[in-house]
Structure formats: structure tokens, C-alpha cells
RNA sequence: GCGCUCUUAGCUCAGCUGGAUAGAGCAUCGGUUUUCUAAACCGAGGGUCGGUGGUUCGAGUCCACCAGAGCGCACCA
């Protein structure tokens, strides 16, 4: 239960019943700035004061009286300075809260939202590199989070397996095959993909006998292209698996093209009068040598908030990449989701407005379509920027990163910052086994609790919950209060698509746990296991179990392991 | 030139649909251990929230302008 939401609803009903009408959207029940203020801060006096043109403190004491009359679980109700009502819940409220605490909220099936989330969608021309990792993890954690709060999530990958780059890729693989089979040196001056992974792809194609006759490139290029791409996709899927990611659906651009979806979609836009033949202005700023004014088929994206209209056809008359993408989004819309999320790298941010524009055009502004970008990741090693290898086409792959620091560290750290902020990723820090490493710190909390569970062999089912009343110390009640922030945290994270709130919360909870743990060193009455009162031991273990369940749930949303021992 | 994102403690960053005295970690300084996992804990100092205006009872949060950083800017994908 989210107690803040619960009391907000309760208090709003109370206000309504007593004719305190206002914009209830503005009313909030939140944790106060300082714990000394109590457990809940209710801002109604500030909102009502404006509405009723009265002193907030005066209204505050009226409402405080109403609350006092109706609710018995508050130990203290104060009206404070600018116009807050601060409420402190009795400790027996927290005890019963703990007793019923659950990490999940049941969601009524009818309120489930169908959500499509597209992420990674890296080109099928080679393995994932480190630059893909952040968006990949962000998208995946978001998917986990939305599933956790009860939504129906489809994880989607769009494969750009069509167009020029695929020809170049296929030529490159061909050159590598020639190099292997006929000792023809790989040409470095023809703009081919130089990366070493192409050798691996070439070898696989030879090994699997996917292509045997290499005498005439033109004759086999389509077959070779498909073979090379499916090899590349195998690489990507294996990289994703190493990152703990599995998509539900892979949509192929080539399929959309072969189903003639592009011209069909463009015709829809045409009927909506969003298409015209026109000439784009020369972009300012960066000089383009071979620029020439050109009449092209254009999408009127400026009507939907874009900066310029966008080309749908190239000068040779074929569809642009964007035209295909419009069709892809039409295909998404056709499948009727309640919400569409698209995760992109910061380097594609410039693409965002035209995507939104085409979705708005196709859906008549009805689709809930949101693009999220992830800022770049800067790699560090012991505080120094990490230099990538200079060899052309060589980069740190996702797999190398996972191999170097482990999937837990990669996932946790990639999500540890707001997606809008650039991220420093330090290879050394994330493998340290000290509290400086947040991954370790949270996992250590899990291991500590497990160690207690092992020693006490405590059986939840035989525990008499009435003994929870033995948890009388302030720190224990504070721990329960911290647990109560869990629901709020995931709801906020899910609503705003901000999964970074979860590791922050877990860090905070772990810190409270470690702190609690160490009390026993100063004062043996705080020892959890070595305590004469067996019922108190059980009550404390019950509390630890609930903390563990939150840590486990949180880490499972992040896709990070919660270890039993370390 | 235009667009998107960022600017909060020495460093790296949180900060909820605008709310009370702006929070963590690192670093610095000082304490706690014959351990229920010290791979931990406790304490101290440290701030003109990039700048200037505006909106209002109230702005780190919203708006405008300015400055700095990152990313991107026909037909590629």
C-alpha cells in the first residue's frame, strides 16, 4: 500500500464531505522534509487558503480538527508555518503496516495498460558496443518496472535490415570471405566495415556452408546479405543475453518493405494532406559540399512541431530511411497499444521530433507516444578517462564490458543516474568490494540478511505476529517507515519513466539496514540473533525478511542478482 | 545559425504534479572491530542551486533572455 496515496484519497474525501472545494489535483500528502515533523505532510491549507482567501493556519486548524475526529491512528497533528498539517502515526500503526507489508500491489486486470517499448534496435551489422549498453539497460529496466507495477509490456526491437548500409556490410563480409578462402587482402580504401568481428561472421558463414560459390558477388549478394545479417543478429542476441536482455518481438524493416507497407502508409499520410512535393532549404551551419536544391516528396512535419519538413524519397526515387520508419510506426499503431515508448541514444535526439510528428499525424494526435533518450556514457579507469583502441572499427563491445565488470555492475550503474544526465562509468570502482561501490553495498545488505536467515532458520508461517509489538525502538520503526517509501518510489519511477529512483532507494534502504546492524556492536540489546528474548529475535527477523523482500524486488527490477552470500 | 540535453558542496550526482532550514556518496578531518558478514558503522566541516529578470503566498523546480558543456542538424542509416 502506498500510504501517501491512501491518505491523500482519504483526506480529499474528508475535504469534499465538509465542503472544502478546490483543485484536488494540487493537494498532496508527502513525506515531510524533516523526520521531526512527523510522517505525513498535508498541504491542503496552502491550497485552500488561496481558494478561500483565508489565513492558511486558520484553515489548517479547522482541517486538523476534522482529521482528529475521523482518524484515530495519529499520535500528533500539527499545523505548521506556511500552511502544512504534519501528522505523526502511532507506532502501532507501523507495526500493523509491517505485519501486512507486501512488495507487490495487485492490479485489477481491466486497468492494465498495454505498453510497447522499443529499445536497442541497433543496426544488424555487428555486435553491440559499449555505447548501446545504457539505452539497452534503461529500456529493459523500464520494461521490468512497468511489468512490476502491473502493466502488459511488449519489448520490441526494430531491425534495420534494409538499405545501403546492408549492401556495404554484405560487401565487407564478402571481402573477408575472399580473404579467408582465396587470400585476397581485405581492401581498406573502399569504405568497407573494417571491424574484426566481420572475420568471425565470414568464418561462420563458411563453416555453416551458407554460401559456397563466391565467384560472382552480384549473383550471391542477396543471399549473402541475409546470411551476414542473421549472423550479426545472432551476435547481437548473444550480447543482449549477456546483458540479461530478451526482447519479445523483432520487427524487420525488410519485411515491412516486402509487404509494401511503405507506400500504403505514405498514402494514408497523403489522404491526411501531410505530403507534398517541395524543395528543402540548405541547412545553415555545417557546410555541405555537394548540396543542391532538390525537389522531393516531403512530409509536412512542421505542422506537428518539427523544425523542418522531412524527405520521404531520395533523389533516386527510392524511399528514405525515415519513410520506412513512418511505416514501422504505422505498424506499431496498428497493433493498438495504450502507450508507446521509444528509447534512443542521445546521438539520435535530433530524430525525435519527426518521429513524434509522424505518430501524431498517423494517429490524429491520439497515440500516447513518448521518446526517451539516454545521454552518453564516459568510461573511466581509476578516475582517468579510458582510452579506446585506435584501430579503426575497433571498439569496446558490450560483451567485453560485461566480462570485465560483470552484468550486475553494468546494469546497476547504467541505471544509477537519470537518463538525461551524462554518466561516468569507472571500470575499477564498480568491481571494488567496498561501500564506495553502490552495487556491492546493496548486494552486501542482501547477503547480511541471508546470513541471519541461515542462522535462525526462522519459519515465517509459525510466527505469531502479535510479537511484532516488541519492535519498540525508534530505529526499527524508522526502518518500517523506510519500507513504506517503496511503493511510492516505484510508482513515481513508473509514472515518470525514471528507473534511476530505484537504485537510489535501494542504496538508502541498505544504508539504514547496515546502520541498524551495527547498533548491536555498541549496545548488545540490539543484537538480532544473540538475544535472550526469542520472540524479539523472531520479530526482528520478520522485519529483516521484509527488508530483504524489497531489496530482492528492487534488484530484480534492475535485473541484478541479490546474493545469499558474498 | 537551429534543435535536444545538462549546469546543485573540491569531485560525481539525487531532489516527486512548485512547498518548510537544499540532500547523498567520494575526498578531507576525527572516532568505533578479540565481528550476529568491519567488504561495515558513527561524527565534523563544506552551498549566492551557472547568471539576470519574470510568474506567485512561495522557485533548485515554471517562463524569458544570457553564458558554458555534450549531442545532432538535406538525399545516409
PDB file of N, CA and C in Angstrom, chain A residues 124-200:
ATOM      1  N   UNK A 124      21.956  -4.259 -37.635  1.00  0.00           N
ATOM      2  CA  UNK A 124      22.402  -5.663 -37.632  1.00  0.00           C
ATOM      3  C   UNK A 124      23.672  -5.850 -38.444  1.00  0.00           C
ATOM      4  N   UNK A 125      24.669  -5.052 -38.130  1.00  0.00           N
ATOM      5  CA  UNK A 125      25.915  -5.134 -38.897  1.00  0.00           C
ATOM      6  C   UNK A 125      27.099  -5.430 -37.992  1.00  0.00           C
ATOM      7  N   UNK A 126      26.816  -5.861 -36.781  1.00  0.00           N
ATOM      8  CA  UNK A 126      27.929  -6.191 -35.897  1.00  0.00           C
ATOM      9  C   UNK A 126      27.475  -6.244 -34.457  1.00  0.00           C
ATOM     10  N   UNK A 127      28.374  -6.601 -33.561  1.00  0.00           N
ATOM     11  CA  UNK A 127      27.997  -6.774 -32.152  1.00  0.00           C
ATOM     12  C   UNK A 127      27.628  -5.447 -31.499  1.00  0.00           C
ATOM     13  N   UNK A 128      26.982  -5.537 -30.371  1.00  0.00           N
ATOM     14  CA  UNK A 128      26.691  -4.335 -29.590  1.00  0.00           C
ATOM     15  C   UNK A 128      27.982  -3.799 -29.009  1.00  0.00           C
ATOM     16  N   UNK A 129      28.118  -2.487 -29.027  1.00  0.00           N
ATOM     17  CA  UNK A 129      29.284  -1.927 -28.346  1.00  0.00           C
ATOM     18  C   UNK A 129      28.835  -1.212 -27.088  1.00  0.00           C
ATOM     19  N   UNK A 130      29.791  -0.668 -26.396  1.00  0.00           N
ATOM     20  CA  UNK A 130      29.520  -0.131 -25.071  1.00  0.00           C
ATOM     21  C   UNK A 130      28.517   1.023 -25.124  1.00  0.00           C
ATOM     22  N   UNK A 131      28.504   1.716 -26.239  1.00  0.00           N
ATOM     23  CA  UNK A 131      27.570   2.833 -26.394  1.00  0.00           C
ATOM     24  C   UNK A 131      26.112   2.410 -26.396  1.00  0.00           C
ATOM     25  N   UNK A 132      25.861   1.161 -26.766  1.00  0.00           N
ATOM     26  CA  UNK A 132      24.483   0.680 -26.789  1.00  0.00           C
ATOM     27  C   UNK A 132      23.971   0.312 -25.402  1.00  0.00           C
ATOM     28  N   UNK A 133      24.903   0.087 -24.489  1.00  0.00           N
ATOM     29  CA  UNK A 133      24.544  -0.546 -23.215  1.00  0.00           C
ATOM     30  C   UNK A 133      23.561   0.257 -22.386  1.00  0.00           C
ATOM     31  N   UNK A 134      23.766   1.550 -22.344  1.00  0.00           N
ATOM     32  CA  UNK A 134      22.936   2.338 -21.443  1.00  0.00           C
ATOM     33  C   UNK A 134      21.469   2.302 -21.865  1.00  0.00           C
ATOM     34  N   UNK A 135      21.239   2.577 -23.141  1.00  0.00           N
ATOM     35  CA  UNK A 135      19.865   2.551 -23.645  1.00  0.00           C
ATOM     36  C   UNK A 135      19.263   1.163 -23.512  1.00  0.00           C
ATOM     37  N   UNK A 136      20.104   0.156 -23.719  1.00  0.00           N
ATOM     38  CA  UNK A 136      19.627  -1.223 -23.631  1.00  0.00           C
ATOM     39  C   UNK A 136      19.164  -1.527 -22.211  1.00  0.00           C
ATOM     40  N   UNK A 137      19.985  -1.164 -21.254  1.00  0.00           N
ATOM     41  CA  UNK A 137      19.648  -1.442 -19.857  1.00  0.00           C
ATOM     42  C   UNK A 137      18.471  -0.561 -19.421  1.00  0.00           C
ATOM     43  N   UNK A 138      18.510   0.693 -19.818  1.00  0.00           N
ATOM     44  CA  UNK A 138      17.423   1.602 -19.455  1.00  0.00           C
ATOM     45  C   UNK A 138      16.079   1.054 -19.955  1.00  0.00           C
ATOM     46  N   UNK A 139      16.043   0.672 -21.213  1.00  0.00           N
ATOM     47  CA  UNK A 139      14.813   0.149 -21.786  1.00  0.00           C
ATOM     48  C   UNK A 139      14.359  -1.114 -21.086  1.00  0.00           C
ATOM     49  N   UNK A 140      15.322  -1.965 -20.795  1.00  0.00           N
ATOM     50  CA  UNK A 140      14.990  -3.244 -20.182  1.00  0.00           C
ATOM     51  C   UNK A 140      14.475  -3.073 -18.758  1.00  0.00           C
ATOM     52  N   UNK A 141      15.129  -2.189 -18.001  1.00  0.00           N
ATOM     53  CA  UNK A 141      14.696  -1.952 -16.621  1.00  0.00           C
ATOM     54  C   UNK A 141      13.320  -1.289 -16.621  1.00  0.00           C
ATOM     55  N   UNK A 142      13.134  -0.383 -17.552  1.00  0.00           N
ATOM     56  CA  UNK A 142      11.828   0.251 -17.684  1.00  0.00           C
ATOM     57  C   UNK A 142      10.742  -0.790 -17.948  1.00  0.00           C
ATOM     58  N   UNK A 143      11.055  -1.722 -18.832  1.00  0.00           N
ATOM     59  CA  UNK A 143      10.100  -2.796 -19.143  1.00  0.00           C
ATOM     60  C   UNK A 143       9.805  -3.612 -17.893  1.00  0.00           C
ATOM     61  N   UNK A 144      10.865  -3.974 -17.149  1.00  0.00           N
ATOM     62  CA  UNK A 144      10.671  -4.724 -15.902  1.00  0.00           C
ATOM     63  C   UNK A 144       9.815  -3.942 -14.918  1.00  0.00           C
ATOM     64  N   UNK A 145      10.125  -2.672 -14.806  1.00  0.00           N
ATOM     65  CA  UNK A 145       9.431  -1.816 -13.850  1.00  0.00           C
ATOM     66  C   UNK A 145       7.945  -1.720 -14.187  1.00  0.00           C
ATOM     67  N   UNK A 146       7.660  -1.483 -15.452  1.00  0.00           N
ATOM     68  CA  UNK A 146       6.258  -1.337 -15.857  1.00  0.00           C
ATOM     69  C   UNK A 146       5.511  -2.658 -15.687  1.00  0.00           C
ATOM     70  N   UNK A 147       6.174  -3.768 -15.963  1.00  0.00           N
ATOM     71  CA  UNK A 147       5.563  -5.066 -15.690  1.00  0.00           C
ATOM     72  C   UNK A 147       5.314  -5.219 -14.205  1.00  0.00           C
ATOM     73  N   UNK A 148       6.276  -4.812 -13.421  1.00  0.00           N
ATOM     74  CA  UNK A 148       6.167  -4.949 -11.963  1.00  0.00           C
ATOM     75  C   UNK A 148       4.958  -4.215 -11.411  1.00  0.00           C
ATOM     76  N   UNK A 149       4.708  -3.025 -11.949  1.00  0.00           N
ATOM     77  CA  UNK A 149       3.541  -2.282 -11.455  1.00  0.00           C
ATOM     78  C   UNK A 149       2.258  -2.744 -12.141  1.00  0.00           C
ATOM     79  N   UNK A 150       2.360  -3.806 -12.939  1.00  0.00           N
ATOM     80  CA  UNK A 150       1.153  -4.462 -13.414  1.00  0.00           C
ATOM     81  C   UNK A 150       0.767  -4.209 -14.856  1.00  0.00           C
ATOM     82  N   UNK A 151       1.607  -3.520 -15.607  1.00  0.00           N
ATOM     83  CA  UNK A 151       1.243  -3.263 -16.997  1.00  0.00           C
ATOM     84  C   UNK A 151       1.612  -4.461 -17.875  1.00  0.00           C
ATOM     85  N   UNK A 152       1.030  -4.460 -19.060  1.00  0.00           N
ATOM     86  CA  UNK A 152       1.257  -5.533 -20.016  1.00  0.00           C
ATOM     87  C   UNK A 152       2.251  -5.015 -21.057  1.00  0.00           C
ATOM     88  N   UNK A 153       3.494  -5.461 -20.945  1.00  0.00           N
ATOM     89  CA  UNK A 153       4.584  -4.835 -21.698  1.00  0.00           C
ATOM     90  C   UNK A 153       5.072  -5.720 -22.843  1.00  0.00           C
ATOM     91  N   UNK A 154       5.235  -5.126 -24.011  1.00  0.00           N
ATOM     92  CA  UNK A 154       5.885  -5.797 -25.131  1.00  0.00           C
ATOM     93  C   UNK A 154       7.227  -5.133 -25.399  1.00  0.00           C
ATOM     94  N   UNK A 155       8.296  -5.950 -25.345  1.00  0.00           N
ATOM     95  CA  UNK A 155       9.643  -5.429 -25.577  1.00  0.00           C
ATOM     96  C   UNK A 155      10.006  -5.660 -27.034  1.00  0.00           C
ATOM     97  N   UNK A 156      10.258  -4.595 -27.737  1.00  0.00           N
ATOM     98  CA  UNK A 156      10.401  -4.702 -29.184  1.00  0.00           C
ATOM     99  C   UNK A 156      11.747  -4.194 -29.689  1.00  0.00           C
ATOM    100  N   UNK A 157      12.207  -4.847 -30.736  1.00  0.00           N
ATOM    101  CA  UNK A 157      13.483  -4.491 -31.377  1.00  0.00           C
ATOM    102  C   UNK A 157      13.199  -4.306 -32.861  1.00  0.00           C
ATOM    103  N   UNK A 158      13.591  -3.159 -33.397  1.00  0.00           N
ATOM    104  CA  UNK A 158      13.389  -2.891 -34.822  1.00  0.00           C
ATOM    105  C   UNK A 158      14.709  -3.122 -35.546  1.00  0.00           C
ATOM    106  N   UNK A 159      14.687  -4.063 -36.470  1.00  0.00           N
ATOM    107  CA  UNK A 159      15.932  -4.409 -37.180  1.00  0.00           C
ATOM    108  C   UNK A 159      16.021  -3.627 -38.484  1.00  0.00           C
ATOM    109  N   UNK A 160      17.026  -2.783 -38.597  1.00  0.00           N
ATOM    110  CA  UNK A 160      17.237  -2.016 -39.830  1.00  0.00           C
ATOM    111  C   UNK A 160      18.022  -2.859 -40.832  1.00  0.00           C
ATOM    112  N   UNK A 161      17.311  -3.849 -41.374  1.00  0.00           N
ATOM    113  CA  UNK A 161      17.993  -4.804 -42.249  1.00  0.00           C
ATOM    114  C   UNK A 161      17.719  -4.492 -43.723  1.00  0.00           C
ATOM    115  N   UNK A 162      17.703  -3.217 -44.038  1.00  0.00           N
ATOM    116  CA  UNK A 162      17.376  -2.833 -45.402  1.00  0.00           C
ATOM    117  C   UNK A 162      18.173  -1.580 -45.746  1.00  0.00           C
ATOM    118  N   UNK A 163      18.529  -1.452 -47.009  1.00  0.00           N
ATOM    119  CA  UNK A 163      19.161  -0.202 -47.447  1.00  0.00           C
ATOM    120  C   UNK A 163      20.647  -0.323 -47.681  1.00  0.00           C
ATOM    121  N   UNK A 164      21.222   0.840 -47.878  1.00  0.00           N
ATOM    122  CA  UNK A 164      22.605   0.958 -48.298  1.00  0.00           C
ATOM    123  C   UNK A 164      23.624   0.326 -47.372  1.00  0.00           C
ATOM    124  N   UNK A 165      23.437   0.573 -46.081  1.00  0.00           N
ATOM    125  CA  UNK A 165      24.445   0.075 -45.140  1.00  0.00           C
ATOM    126  C   UNK A 165      24.524  -1.450 -45.203  1.00  0.00           C
ATOM    127  N   UNK A 166      23.387  -2.055 -45.538  1.00  0.00           N
ATOM    128  CA  UNK A 166      23.384  -3.509 -45.612  1.00  0.00           C
ATOM    129  C   UNK A 166      24.206  -3.974 -46.809  1.00  0.00           C
ATOM    130  N   UNK A 167      24.139  -3.239 -47.902  1.00  0.00           N
ATOM    131  CA  UNK A 167      24.976  -3.561 -49.055  1.00  0.00           C
ATOM    132  C   UNK A 167      26.451  -3.459 -48.714  1.00  0.00           C
ATOM    133  N   UNK A 168      26.783  -2.382 -48.004  1.00  0.00           N
ATOM    134  CA  UNK A 168      28.186  -2.192 -47.627  1.00  0.00           C
ATOM    135  C   UNK A 168      28.630  -3.318 -46.694  1.00  0.00           C
ATOM    136  N   UNK A 169      27.758  -3.651 -45.800  1.00  0.00           N
ATOM    137  CA  UNK A 169      28.051  -4.699 -44.833  1.00  0.00           C
ATOM    138  C   UNK A 169      28.277  -6.029 -45.546  1.00  0.00           C
ATOM    139  N   UNK A 170      27.373  -6.308 -46.476  1.00  0.00           N
ATOM    140  CA  UNK A 170      27.454  -7.558 -47.197  1.00  0.00           C
ATOM    141  C   UNK A 170      28.714  -7.624 -48.071  1.00  0.00           C
ATOM    142  N   UNK A 171      29.056  -6.487 -48.680  1.00  0.00           N
ATOM    143  CA  UNK A 171      30.310  -6.412 -49.448  1.00  0.00           C
ATOM    144  C   UNK A 171      31.519  -6.667 -48.552  1.00  0.00           C
ATOM    145  N   UNK A 172      31.437  -6.107 -47.344  1.00  0.00           N
ATOM    146  CA  UNK A 172      32.550  -6.242 -46.420  1.00  0.00           C
ATOM    147  C   UNK A 172      32.749  -7.699 -46.024  1.00  0.00           C
ATOM    148  N   UNK A 173      31.631  -8.362 -45.764  1.00  0.00           N
ATOM    149  CA  UNK A 173      31.714  -9.779 -45.397  1.00  0.00           C
ATOM    150  C   UNK A 173      32.268 -10.572 -46.588  1.00  0.00           C
ATOM    151  N   UNK A 174      31.832 -10.202 -47.777  1.00  0.00           N
ATOM    152  CA  UNK A 174      32.327 -10.871 -48.982  1.00  0.00           C
ATOM    153  C   UNK A 174      33.848 -10.756 -49.083  1.00  0.00           C
ATOM    154  N   UNK A 175      34.339  -9.553 -48.825  1.00  0.00           N
ATOM    155  CA  UNK A 175      35.785  -9.326 -48.898  1.00  0.00           C
ATOM    156  C   UNK A 175      36.514 -10.170 -47.864  1.00  0.00           C
ATOM    157  N   UNK A 176      35.901 -10.327 -46.692  1.00  0.00           N
ATOM    158  CA  UNK A 176      36.533 -11.157 -45.664  1.00  0.00           C
ATOM    159  C   UNK A 176      36.534 -12.638 -46.067  1.00  0.00           C
ATOM    160  N   UNK A 177      35.448 -13.054 -46.697  1.00  0.00           N
ATOM    161  CA  UNK A 177      35.398 -14.445 -47.160  1.00  0.00           C
ATOM    162  C   UNK A 177      36.486 -14.681 -48.214  1.00  0.00           C
ATOM    163  N   UNK A 178      36.595 -13.723 -49.109  1.00  0.00           N
ATOM    164  CA  UNK A 178      37.646 -13.837 -50.137  1.00  0.00           C
ATOM    165  C   UNK A 178      39.025 -13.888 -49.501  1.00  0.00           C
ATOM    166  N   UNK A 179      39.168 -13.080 -48.462  1.00  0.00           N
ATOM    167  CA  UNK A 179      40.452 -13.030 -47.775  1.00  0.00           C
ATOM    168  C   UNK A 179      40.778 -14.396 -47.171  1.00  0.00           C
ATOM    169  N   UNK A 180      39.769 -15.002 -46.565  1.00  0.00           N
ATOM    170  CA  UNK A 180      39.987 -16.280 -45.900  1.00  0.00           C
ATOM    171  C   UNK A 180      40.206 -17.400 -46.923  1.00  0.00           C
ATOM    172  N   UNK A 181      39.315 -17.433 -47.924  1.00  0.00           N
ATOM    173  CA  UNK A 181      39.354 -18.579 -48.840  1.00  0.00           C
ATOM    174  C   UNK A 181      40.366 -18.428 -49.956  1.00  0.00           C
ATOM    175  N   UNK A 182      40.579 -17.192 -50.412  1.00  0.00           N
ATOM    176  CA  UNK A 182      41.439 -17.029 -51.590  1.00  0.00           C
ATOM    177  C   UNK A 182      42.630 -16.121 -51.359  1.00  0.00           C
ATOM    178  N   UNK A 183      42.792 -15.763 -50.053  1.00  0.00           N
ATOM    179  CA  UNK A 183      43.956 -14.974 -49.695  1.00  0.00           C
ATOM    180  C   UNK A 183      44.021 -13.602 -50.381  1.00  0.00           C
ATOM    181  N   UNK A 184      42.851 -13.083 -50.720  1.00  0.00           N
ATOM    182  CA  UNK A 184      42.829 -11.739 -51.297  1.00  0.00           C
ATOM    183  C   UNK A 184      42.758 -10.740 -50.160  1.00  0.00           C
ATOM    184  N   UNK A 185      43.741  -9.860 -50.098  1.00  0.00           N
ATOM    185  CA  UNK A 185      43.846  -8.951 -48.957  1.00  0.00           C
ATOM    186  C   UNK A 185      42.605  -8.052 -48.843  1.00  0.00           C
ATOM    187  N   UNK A 186      42.135  -7.878 -47.617  1.00  0.00           N
ATOM    188  CA  UNK A 186      40.949  -7.053 -47.373  1.00  0.00           C
ATOM    189  C   UNK A 186      41.271  -5.588 -47.688  1.00  0.00           C
ATOM    190  N   UNK A 187      40.528  -4.979 -48.626  1.00  0.00           N
ATOM    191  CA  UNK A 187      40.834  -3.604 -49.016  1.00  0.00           C
ATOM    192  C   UNK A 187      40.385  -2.598 -47.951  1.00  0.00           C
ATOM    193  N   UNK A 188      41.268  -1.689 -47.583  1.00  0.00           N
ATOM    194  CA  UNK A 188      40.936  -0.730 -46.534  1.00  0.00           C
ATOM    195  C   UNK A 188      40.482   0.615 -47.091  1.00  0.00           C
ATOM    196  N   UNK A 189      40.481   0.716 -48.431  1.00  0.00           N
ATOM    197  CA  UNK A 189      40.232   2.034 -49.026  1.00  0.00           C
ATOM    198  C   UNK A 189      38.866   2.115 -49.732  1.00  0.00           C
ATOM    199  N   UNK A 190      38.001   1.166 -49.482  1.00  0.00           N
ATOM    200  CA  UNK A 190      36.725   1.194 -50.204  1.00  0.00           C
ATOM    201  C   UNK A 190      35.529   1.468 -49.289  1.00  0.00           C
ATOM    202  N   UNK A 191      35.826   1.989 -48.130  1.00  0.00           N
ATOM    203  CA  UNK A 191      34.762   2.335 -47.196  1.00  0.00           C
ATOM    204  C   UNK A 191      34.041   1.131 -46.620  1.00  0.00           C
ATOM    205  N   UNK A 192      34.702  -0.023 -46.660  1.00  0.00           N
ATOM    206  CA  UNK A 192      34.080  -1.226 -46.103  1.00  0.00           C
ATOM    207  C   UNK A 192      34.226  -1.230 -44.579  1.00  0.00           C
ATOM    208  N   UNK A 193      33.410  -2.058 -43.934  1.00  0.00           N
ATOM    209  CA  UNK A 193      33.480  -2.173 -42.473  1.00  0.00           C
ATOM    210  C   UNK A 193      34.755  -2.906 -42.101  1.00  0.00           C
ATOM    211  N   UNK A 194      35.644  -2.260 -41.383  1.00  0.00           N
ATOM    212  CA  UNK A 194      36.928  -2.888 -41.091  1.00  0.00           C
ATOM    213  C   UNK A 194      36.941  -3.795 -39.860  1.00  0.00           C
ATOM    214  N   UNK A 195      35.901  -3.735 -39.052  1.00  0.00           N
ATOM    215  CA  UNK A 195      35.926  -4.415 -37.752  1.00  0.00           C
ATOM    216  C   UNK A 195      36.279  -5.894 -37.835  1.00  0.00           C
ATOM    217  N   UNK A 196      36.957  -6.370 -36.817  1.00  0.00           N
ATOM    218  CA  UNK A 196      37.415  -7.749 -36.816  1.00  0.00           C
ATOM    219  C   UNK A 196      36.281  -8.765 -36.678  1.00  0.00           C
ATOM    220  N   UNK A 197      35.157  -8.306 -36.146  1.00  0.00           N
ATOM    221  CA  UNK A 197      34.035  -9.229 -35.978  1.00  0.00           C
ATOM    222  C   UNK A 197      33.538  -9.743 -37.323  1.00  0.00           C
ATOM    223  N   UNK A 198      33.869  -9.002 -38.394  1.00  0.00           N
ATOM    224  CA  UNK A 198      33.448  -9.440 -39.728  1.00  0.00           C
ATOM    225  C   UNK A 198      34.146 -10.730 -40.132  1.00  0.00           C
ATOM    226  N   UNK A 199      35.337 -10.896 -39.601  1.00  0.00           N
ATOM    227  CA  UNK A 199      36.067 -12.140 -39.880  1.00  0.00           C
ATOM    228  C   UNK A 199      35.312 -13.305 -39.249  1.00  0.00           C
ATOM    229  N   UNK A 200      34.824 -13.055 -38.048  1.00  0.00           N
ATOM    230  CA  UNK A 200      34.060 -14.080 -37.339  1.00  0.00           C
ATOM    231  C   UNK A 200      32.788 -14.424 -38.125  1.00  0.00           C
TER     232      UNK A 200
END
